[in-house]
Structures are given as structure tokens and as C-alpha cells.
CSV table of C-alpha atoms and ligand atoms in Angstrom, one decimal:
chain,number,residue,atom,x,y,z
A,129,MET,CA,-16.9,3.0,17.1
A,130,GLN,CA,-15.3,0.2,19.0
A,131,ASN,CA,-11.7,0.7,19.5
A,132,ALA,CA,-11.8,4.0,17.4
A,133,PRO,CA,-8.4,5.7,17.3
A,134,SER,CA,-8.2,9.1,19.1
A,135,LEU,CA,-9.1,12.1,17.2
A,136,ASP,CA,-5.4,13.0,17.0
A,137,MET,CA,-4.6,9.8,15.5
A,138,GLN,CA,-7.5,10.1,13.1
A,139,ALA,CA,-6.2,13.5,12.1
A,140,GLU,CA,-2.8,11.9,11.4
A,141,LEU,CA,-4.4,9.3,9.3
A,142,TYR,CA,-6.1,11.9,7.2
A,143,ARG,CA,-2.8,14.0,6.9
A,144,LYS,CA,-1.0,10.9,5.6
A,145,MET,CA,-3.7,10.1,3.1
A,146,GLN,CA,-3.3,13.7,1.8
A,147,VAL,CA,0.4,13.2,1.7
A,148,VAL,CA,0.0,10.2,-0.6
A,149,ARG,CA,-2.6,12.0,-2.8
A,150,LEU,CA,-0.4,15.1,-3.2
A,151,LEU,CA,2.7,12.8,-3.9
A,152,GLU,CA,0.7,11.1,-6.6
A,153,GLU,CA,-0.3,14.4,-8.2
A,154,ALA,CA,3.3,15.6,-8.0
A,155,ILE,CA,4.5,12.4,-9.6
A,156,GLY,CA,1.8,12.8,-12.3
A,157,ARG,CA,3.3,16.3,-13.2
A,158,LEU,CA,6.9,15.2,-13.0
A,159,HIS,CA,6.0,12.2,-15.3
A,160,LYS,CA,4.4,14.5,-17.8
A,161,GLU,CA,7.5,16.6,-17.8
A,162,GLY,CA,9.6,13.5,-18.6
A,163,ARG,CA,11.3,13.6,-15.2
A,164,THR,CA,10.5,10.1,-14.1
A,165,ARG,CA,11.3,6.8,-15.8
A,166,GLY,CA,8.9,4.1,-16.9
A,167,PRO,CA,5.1,3.8,-16.1
A,168,ILE,CA,4.1,4.7,-12.6
A,169,HIS,CA,1.1,3.0,-10.8
A,170,ARG,CA,-0.6,5.6,-8.8
A,171,CYS,CA,-3.0,4.7,-6.0
A,172,ASP,CA,-5.5,7.7,-6.2
A,173,GLY,CA,-8.7,6.6,-4.4
A,174,GLN,CA,-7.0,3.7,-2.6
A,175,GLU,CA,-5.2,5.8,0.1
A,176,ALA,CA,-7.4,4.6,3.0
A,177,VAL,CA,-6.3,1.0,2.5
A,178,GLY,CA,-2.5,1.5,2.7
A,179,ILE,CA,-2.7,4.2,5.5
A,180,GLY,CA,-5.4,2.6,7.6
A,181,ALA,CA,-3.9,-0.9,7.6
A,182,THR,CA,-0.3,0.1,8.2
A,183,ALA,CA,-1.3,2.3,11.1
A,184,ALA,CA,-2.4,-0.8,12.9
A,185,LEU,CA,1.1,-2.1,13.0
A,186,GLU,CA,4.1,-1.7,15.2
A,187,ARG,CA,7.4,-0.4,13.7
A,188,GLU,CA,8.9,-3.9,14.0
A,189,ASP,CA,6.2,-5.5,12.1
A,190,ILE,CA,6.9,-6.0,8.4
A,191,VAL,CA,5.0,-5.0,5.3
A,192,THR,CA,5.2,-6.6,1.8
A,193,SER,CA,3.8,-4.4,-1.0
A,194,THR,CA,2.8,-4.5,-4.7
A,195,HIS,CA,3.5,-2.5,-7.8
A,196,ARG,CA,1.0,0.1,-6.5
A,197,GLY,CA,2.5,0.7,-3.1
A,198,HIS,CA,2.9,4.4,-2.5
A,199,ALA,CA,0.3,4.5,0.3
A,200,HIS,CA,1.9,1.3,1.9
A,201,TYR,CA,5.3,3.0,1.8
A,202,VAL,CA,4.1,6.3,3.4
A,203,GLY,CA,2.0,4.5,6.0
A,204,LYS,CA,4.8,2.4,7.2
A,205,GLY,CA,6.9,5.4,7.8
A,206,VAL,CA,9.3,5.8,4.8
A,207,ASP,CA,10.7,9.3,4.7
A,208,THR,CA,8.8,11.0,1.9
A,209,GLY,CA,12.0,12.8,0.6
A,210,ARG,CA,13.8,9.5,0.3
A,211,LEU,CA,10.8,8.0,-1.2
A,212,MET,CA,10.4,10.6,-3.9
A,213,ALA,CA,14.2,10.4,-4.5
A,214,GLU,CA,13.9,6.7,-5.0
A,215,ILE,CA,11.0,7.2,-7.5
A,216,MET,CA,13.3,9.5,-9.4
A,217,GLY,CA,16.2,7.3,-9.4
A,218,ARG,CA,18.4,9.5,-7.2
A,219,ALA,CA,21.3,8.4,-5.1
A,220,THR,CA,19.5,9.6,-1.9
A,221,GLY,CA,16.6,7.2,-2.5
A,222,THR,CA,15.9,4.4,-0.1
A,223,CYS,CA,17.5,2.0,-2.4
A,224,ARG,CA,20.1,4.5,-3.8
A,225,GLY,CA,18.0,5.0,-6.8
A,226,ARG,CA,18.2,1.4,-8.0
A,227,GLY,CA,14.7,0.2,-7.2
A,228,GLY,CA,12.4,3.0,-8.6
A,229,HIS,CA,8.8,3.4,-7.7
A,230,MET,CA,7.8,-0.3,-7.8
A,231,LEU,CA,10.7,-1.6,-5.7
A,232,VAL,CA,10.9,0.7,-2.7
A,233,ALA,CA,12.3,-1.1,0.4
A,234,ASP,CA,13.3,0.3,3.7
A,235,ARG,CA,14.2,-2.3,6.4
A,236,GLU,CA,14.6,0.5,9.0
A,237,VAL,CA,10.8,1.1,9.0
A,238,GLY,CA,9.9,-2.5,8.3
A,239,LEU,CA,9.1,-2.2,4.6
A,240,LEU,CA,10.3,-5.4,3.0
A,241,GLY,CA,9.7,-4.0,-0.4
A,242,GLY,CA,7.3,-3.3,-3.3
A,243,CYS,CA,7.2,-6.0,-6.0
A,244,GLY,CA,6.8,-5.8,-9.8
A,245,ILE,CA,5.9,-9.5,-10.1
A,246,VAL,CA,2.2,-9.7,-9.6
A,247,GLY,CA,1.6,-11.8,-6.4
A,248,GLY,CA,5.3,-12.4,-6.1
A,249,ALA,CA,5.6,-10.8,-2.6
A,250,LEU,CA,3.0,-13.3,-1.0
A,251,PRO,CA,5.4,-16.2,-0.6
A,252,VAL,CA,8.0,-13.8,0.7
A,253,ALA,CA,5.6,-12.6,3.3
A,254,VAL,CA,5.1,-16.3,4.3
A,255,GLY,CA,8.8,-16.6,4.7
A,256,GLN,CA,9.1,-13.6,6.9
A,257,ALA,CA,6.1,-14.7,9.0
A,258,LEU,CA,7.6,-18.1,9.4
A,259,ALA,CA,10.9,-16.4,10.5
A,260,PHE,CA,9.0,-14.4,13.3
A,261,GLN,CA,7.3,-17.7,14.4
A,262,VAL,CA,10.5,-19.8,14.5
A,263,ARG,CA,12.4,-16.9,16.3
A,264,ARG,CA,9.4,-16.4,18.7
A,265,GLN,CA,9.2,-12.8,17.9
A,266,PRO,CA,5.9,-11.0,18.7
A,267,ASN,CA,5.7,-9.5,15.3
A,268,VAL,CA,3.3,-9.8,12.3
A,269,VAL,CA,3.5,-9.4,8.5
A,270,LEU,CA,1.0,-7.4,6.6
A,271,ALA,CA,0.9,-8.6,2.9
A,272,PHE,CA,-0.8,-6.3,0.4
A,273,TYR,CA,-1.9,-7.8,-2.9
A,274,GLY,CA,-4.5,-7.0,-5.6
A,275,ASP,CA,-7.6,-8.6,-6.9
A,276,GLY,CA,-5.5,-9.7,-10.0
A,277,ALA,CA,-2.8,-11.2,-7.8
A,278,ALA,CA,-5.5,-13.1,-6.0
A,279,GLN,CA,-5.9,-15.3,-9.0
A,280,ILE,CA,-2.4,-16.7,-9.3
A,281,GLY,CA,-1.1,-19.9,-7.9
A,282,ALA,CA,1.5,-18.3,-5.4
A,283,CYS,CA,-1.5,-16.6,-3.7
A,284,HIS,CA,-3.2,-20.0,-3.0
A,285,GLU,CA,0.1,-21.5,-1.9
A,286,ALA,CA,0.8,-18.6,0.5
A,287,LEU,CA,-2.7,-18.7,2.0
A,288,ASN,CA,-2.6,-22.5,2.5
A,289,ALA,CA,0.8,-22.6,4.1
A,290,ALA,CA,0.1,-19.6,6.4
A,291,ALA,CA,-3.2,-21.1,7.5
A,292,LEU,CA,-1.7,-24.5,8.0
A,293,TRP,CA,1.2,-23.3,10.2
A,294,LYS,CA,-0.8,-20.5,11.9
A,295,LEU,CA,1.6,-17.8,10.8
A,296,PRO,CA,1.4,-14.3,12.1
A,297,LEU,CA,0.3,-12.9,8.8
A,298,VAL,CA,-2.4,-10.5,7.6
A,299,PHE,CA,-3.4,-10.9,4.0
A,300,LEU,CA,-4.9,-7.6,2.7
A,301,CYS,CA,-6.5,-7.9,-0.7
A,302,GLU,CA,-7.0,-4.4,-2.3
A,303,HIS,CA,-10.0,-5.2,-4.5
A,304,ASN,CA,-10.1,-2.2,-6.9
A,305,LEU,CA,-12.3,-4.0,-9.5
A,306,TYR,CA,-9.5,-4.3,-12.1
A,307,GLY,CA,-6.3,-6.2,-12.9
A,308,LEU,CA,-4.7,-4.2,-15.6
A,309,THR,CA,-7.6,-3.6,-17.9
A,310,VAL,CA,-9.5,-6.6,-17.0
A,311,HIS,CA,-12.7,-6.3,-14.8
A,312,ALA,CA,-12.9,-8.5,-11.8
A,313,ARG,CA,-15.9,-10.4,-13.2
A,314,ALA,CA,-13.7,-11.7,-16.0
A,315,GLN,CA,-11.1,-12.8,-13.5
A,316,SER,CA,-13.0,-14.6,-10.8
A,317,SER,CA,-16.0,-16.8,-10.4
A,318,VAL,CA,-16.7,-15.1,-7.0
A,319,ALA,CA,-17.1,-11.3,-6.5
A,320,ASP,CA,-16.1,-11.4,-2.8
A,321,LEU,CA,-12.6,-12.8,-2.6
A,322,ALA,CA,-12.8,-12.9,1.2
A,323,SER,CA,-15.2,-15.8,0.8
A,324,ARG,CA,-12.1,-17.9,-0.2
A,325,ALA,CA,-11.0,-17.8,3.4
A,326,VAL,CA,-13.3,-20.6,4.2
A,327,GLY,CA,-11.4,-22.9,2.1
A,328,TYR,CA,-8.3,-22.3,4.1
A,329,GLY,CA,-10.1,-22.4,7.5
A,330,ILE,CA,-9.2,-18.8,8.4
A,331,PRO,CA,-11.4,-15.7,9.1
A,332,GLY,CA,-12.3,-13.6,6.1
A,333,GLU,CA,-13.7,-10.1,6.3
A,334,ILE,CA,-14.9,-7.6,3.8
A,335,VAL,CA,-14.2,-4.1,4.7
A,336,ASP,CA,-15.1,-0.7,3.1
A,337,GLY,CA,-11.6,0.0,1.6
A,338,ASN,CA,-12.4,3.8,1.2
A,339,ASP,CA,-13.1,4.1,5.0
A,340,VAL,CA,-9.7,4.6,6.7
A,341,LEU,CA,-11.2,3.9,10.1
A,342,ALA,CA,-12.8,0.7,9.1
A,343,VAL,CA,-9.6,-0.5,7.4
A,344,HIS,CA,-7.6,0.4,10.5
A,345,ALA,CA,-10.0,-1.5,12.9
A,346,ALA,CA,-10.2,-4.7,10.7
A,347,THR,CA,-6.4,-4.8,10.4
A,348,ALA,CA,-5.9,-4.1,14.1
A,349,ARG,CA,-8.2,-7.1,14.9
A,350,ALA,CA,-6.4,-9.3,12.5
A,351,ALA,CA,-3.0,-8.3,13.7
A,352,GLN,CA,-4.0,-9.0,17.3
A,353,ARG,CA,-5.2,-12.4,16.4
A,354,ALA,CA,-1.9,-13.1,14.6
A,355,ARG,CA,0.0,-11.9,17.5
A,356,ARG,CA,-1.9,-14.3,19.8
A,357,GLY,CA,-0.6,-17.1,17.7
A,358,GLU,CA,-4.0,-17.9,16.1
A,359,GLY,CA,-2.8,-17.4,12.6
A,360,PRO,CA,-3.7,-15.4,9.5
A,361,THR,CA,-6.8,-13.5,8.5
A,362,LEU,CA,-7.9,-12.5,4.9
A,363,ILE,CA,-9.2,-8.9,4.7
A,364,GLU,CA,-10.7,-7.9,1.4
A,365,ALA,CA,-10.9,-4.1,1.1
A,366,LYS,CA,-13.4,-3.0,-1.5
A,367,THR,CA,-12.0,0.1,-3.2
A,368,TYR,CA,-11.5,1.7,-6.7
A,369,ARG,CA,-8.7,2.7,-8.8
A,370,LEU,CA,-9.8,6.2,-9.8
A,371,LEU,CA,-7.0,6.8,-12.4
A,372,GLY,CA,-6.6,3.7,-14.3
A,373,PHE,CA,-3.8,1.2,-14.2
A,374,SER,CA,-0.6,3.4,-14.7
A,375,THR,CA,0.7,6.5,-16.3
A,376,SER,CA,0.7,4.7,-19.7
A,377,ASP,CA,-2.9,3.7,-19.4
A,378,VAL,CA,-4.8,4.9,-22.4
A,379,GLY,CA,-8.1,4.4,-20.6
A,380,GLY,CA,-11.4,3.6,-22.2
A,381,TYR,CA,-12.3,0.5,-20.2
A,382,GLN,CA,-13.6,1.9,-17.0
A,383,PRO,CA,-17.3,2.9,-17.7
A,384,PRO,CA,-17.8,6.6,-17.0
A,385,GLU,CA,-20.9,5.7,-14.9
A,386,GLU,CA,-18.7,3.3,-12.9
A,387,VAL,CA,-16.1,6.0,-12.2
A,388,ALA,CA,-18.8,8.6,-11.4
A,389,ALA,CA,-20.4,6.2,-8.9
A,390,TRP,CA,-17.0,5.9,-7.1
A,391,ARG,CA,-16.1,9.6,-7.2
A,392,PRO,CA,-18.2,10.5,-4.2
A,393,ARG,CA,-16.7,7.6,-2.3
A,394,ASP,CA,-13.1,9.2,-2.6
A,395,PRO,CA,-11.7,8.4,1.0
A,396,ILE,CA,-10.0,11.9,1.4
A,397,PRO,CA,-12.9,14.4,1.2
A,398,ASN,CA,-15.0,12.0,3.2
A,399,MET,CA,-12.5,11.8,6.0
A,400,ALA,CA,-12.0,15.6,5.8
A,401,ALA,CA,-15.9,16.1,6.3
A,402,HIS,CA,-15.8,13.8,9.2
A,403,LEU,CA,-12.9,15.7,10.8
A,404,VAL,CA,-14.3,19.1,10.1
A,405,ALA,CA,-17.3,18.0,12.1
A,406,GLU,CA,-15.1,16.7,14.9
A,407,LEU,CA,-12.3,19.2,15.0
A,408,GLY,CA,-13.3,22.2,12.9
A,409,ALA,CA,-12.3,23.4,9.5
A,410,GLU,CA,-9.3,25.3,10.7
A,411,ARG,CA,-7.6,22.2,12.0
A,412,VAL,CA,-8.3,20.4,8.8
A,413,ALA,CA,-6.9,23.2,6.7
A,414,ALA,CA,-3.7,23.2,8.9
A,415,LEU,CA,-3.4,19.4,8.2
A,416,ASP,CA,-3.8,20.0,4.4
A,417,ALA,CA,-1.2,22.6,4.6
A,418,ASP,CA,1.2,20.5,6.6
A,419,ALA,CA,0.8,17.6,4.0
A,420,ALA,CA,1.3,20.1,1.1
A,421,ALA,CA,4.5,21.4,2.7
A,422,GLU,CA,5.8,17.9,3.2
A,423,VAL,CA,5.4,17.0,-0.4
A,424,GLU,CA,6.8,20.2,-1.6
A,425,HIS,CA,9.9,19.5,0.5
A,426,ALA,CA,10.1,15.9,-0.6
A,427,VAL,CA,9.9,16.9,-4.4
A,428,ALA,CA,12.6,19.6,-3.9
A,429,PHE,CA,14.9,17.1,-2.0
A,430,ALA,CA,14.5,14.6,-4.9
A,431,LEU,CA,15.2,17.2,-7.6
A,432,GLU,CA,18.2,18.5,-5.8
A,433,SER,CA,19.7,15.0,-5.3
A,434,PRO,CA,22.3,13.6,-7.6
A,435,LEU,CA,21.8,10.6,-9.8
A,436,PRO,CA,23.9,7.7,-8.6
A,437,GLY,CA,27.5,7.9,-10.0
A,438,ILE,CA,28.9,5.3,-12.4
A,439,GLY,CA,31.5,4.5,-9.8
A,440,GLU,CA,28.8,3.2,-7.5
A,441,LEU,CA,27.5,0.6,-10.0
A,442,ASP,CA,28.7,-2.3,-8.0
A,443,ALA,CA,28.1,-0.9,-4.6
A,444,GLY,CA,25.1,-3.3,-3.8
A,445,GLU,CA,26.8,-6.5,-5.0
A,446,TYR,CA,27.0,-9.4,-2.7
A,447,VAL,CA,30.3,-10.7,-4.0
A,448,LYS,CA,32.6,-8.2,-5.7
A,449,GLY,CA,33.9,-9.2,-9.1
A,450,ALA,CA,31.7,-12.3,-9.3
A,451,ALA,CA,30.8,-11.5,-12.9
B,714,TPP,C1,3.6,-12.5,-12.8
B,714,TPP,C2,3.1,-11.3,-13.5
B,714,TPP,N1,2.1,-11.4,-14.4
B,714,TPP,C3,1.6,-10.3,-15.1
B,714,TPP,C4,2.1,-9.0,-14.8
B,714,TPP,C5,1.6,-7.9,-15.7
B,714,TPP,N2,0.8,-7.1,-14.7
B,714,TPP,C6,1.3,-6.0,-14.0
B,714,TPP,S1,0.0,-5.4,-13.0
B,714,TPP,C7,-1.1,-6.6,-13.4
B,714,TPP,C8,-2.4,-6.6,-12.9
B,714,TPP,C9,-2.5,-6.7,-11.4
B,714,TPP,O1,-3.8,-6.5,-10.9
B,714,TPP,P1,-4.1,-6.4,-9.4
B,714,TPP,O2,-3.3,-7.4,-8.6
B,714,TPP,O3,-5.6,-6.3,-9.2
B,714,TPP,O4,-3.4,-4.8,-9.0
B,714,TPP,P2,-3.8,-3.3,-9.4
B,714,TPP,O5,-3.1,-3.0,-10.7
B,714,TPP,O6,-5.3,-3.4,-9.6
B,714,TPP,O7,-3.4,-2.6,-8.4
B,714,TPP,C10,-0.5,-7.4,-14.5
B,714,TPP,C11,-1.3,-8.5,-15.0
B,714,TPP,C12,3.3,-8.9,-13.9
B,714,TPP,N3,3.8,-7.8,-13.6
B,714,TPP,N4,3.6,-10.0,-13.2
B,715,MG,MG1,-6.8,-4.7,-9.0
């Protein structure tokens, strides 16, 4: 493959996908035990998108995320202990436990934040990319959004402005076939959302979202183009939401044959098979063990961490006593 990452980097991409999967499974268990609050949007099956795309960025580049952002967070380098603590509302979380799983932000690693308003982060990404351009900084913004978010007005406005002003922005649409319980065919007159790029005069590319190396390569190309001042790219990553919308999803709308067709395309076992062939089973087992240890440590750290104290309630206020 052209510009394929080194085998060591491929191993790290695999290990990070495993970290995300194991985190999701741990969150699922903790949720069932009543130890998390609110619905959680797991990304099982979509790990290759977040991990592959963020690996193509520099630390100073910025990511905006969605309500389904765990792979984006881990990929951009958020500490998994502080991430887990944030998901569990603990004082040691990246936002001191105030954001929760949908609103994780960590400026130190270039994560501007998750977003519970579908498509709401896209105009924010435009603003950040404009700031990079105005300040002549050599950085790019990677904006994740879903196929559902692609149907809202703010998405059109963001694409139009970014294309017009040639902003250093990569639009990455995670097309997982559903917005909530609604199939893509009931949301859009076109199946390939990348085709919309033509209307903005920017490149559009469809990529196998379950192939971490393909996602990485496409994002690296788009980021290079953005850094050269040539403007945004729209990448559509075709993927699948294996476990439904959220932990409160009662299911029943994803046809079993559809799920069965996507199961063999799970990005993690496929990458494992590739790495076993390249590096041997022992090395892959060591990567699995390393990922499991990291997640175990992250969960223990979160569970040992205190909830925020009542005295810290106004700690994040811009203006003290404004109310
Ligand atoms: C503005 C807005 N409208 C509706 C919702 C409710 N809602 C939450 S997620 C979602 C579907 C999003 O679909 P998609 O962008 O494809 O993301 P996915 O859940 O598939 O990852 C909807 C309608 C919301 N959070 N914000
Ligand atoms: Mg979707």
C-alpha cells in the first residue's frame, strides 16, 4: 500500500482499537450495574474510523467529535483513566466529571470536544479551522459527524463556508447506516454522501470505514491537502453500528441478516489476522494483553476516584456570582 504506516504503527493502531472495544465492553458492564448515568453511545464496530483518522493528525491539530466519540477520544490521545473517570462523572475526569461520556474535551491533546447536539460541532470546526487560517498556523481540524448529522442545515453551512474559504478542515462522515432507529435510505436521496462534495467543489472520497489502514491513508491525504492551503475534503467512511444506537436501545430495527453480513467485517479481528500474518500470533497476543491491562487500570482509576464535591460546583464559572 502507498504510504502504508510502519508495522509498529499498524500494531499501535490495532492496540488502540482493542482499547476502545474493551472500554466499550467495560462501560456496558458498568452501565448494567447502574454505575454510569444516562444512555451511552458505544461505537463497537466503528473503531477503525476514529483510530485510523486521528492517527493521521499531529498533536496540535484539533478534533471535533459527536455523541459517539470514544474512538475519537482514545485516538487523539486522551488518557484512558481520565476518560473513564469523565464517563463516570468523577472529579478526576477530563472535564472534572461535568461533561460525561458525550461531552469529553481535552485541549491538551487537541480534542475540542464531543457534542450531544447532532451536527452541532460542525460549525465549531469551521470556526477553529478559520482561526488556524487567520493565525497562519500549519494545523488542520478533523470533524467527525454521522450520516444523520449529514442531513441537517448546519452541515451544509459548514461544508459551504469551509469550501468557499479553503479552510484546513477534514470532514469525516461515519456512515453507519442509521440515524437513531432510521435507516439511511429513509434519510437521504443518495446512498453515497461523499457524492455531495461535488456540489461544494471539493474532493469527496468513499473509504472502507472498517479498514483502519484505508481510513488512515485517506485522512492523511486530506490533511496534507488542507495543510497545503487547498481546502477541505469530504471523506465518507462506510461502517456499521454493531450494537444499536445506545444502551437504552431496545433494538428490533436492524434486520438480523444485515447485522450478520457486517459481523465478519468487524475491523478488530480482521486487523488481528493481518498482523498475525505480518508479526506473528505472539506479538498480537501481547498487544491484546497490553490493551486489556490499560482498560483494567482505567476502570480501577475511575472507580477509585471521588465524585466532584459540592464545594466545587462553581469551579468552572466564567464570572463568579453572576447568577
Ligand atoms: C439537533 C439534534 N436533533 C436530534 C437529536 C436526537 N438524536 C441524537 S443522536 C441522533 C441520530 C444521529 O445519527 P448519526 O448522525 O447518524 O449518528 P449515529 O448515532 O449513527 O452515530 C438523533 C436524531 C439530537 N441529539 N440533536
Ligand atoms: Mg449514523
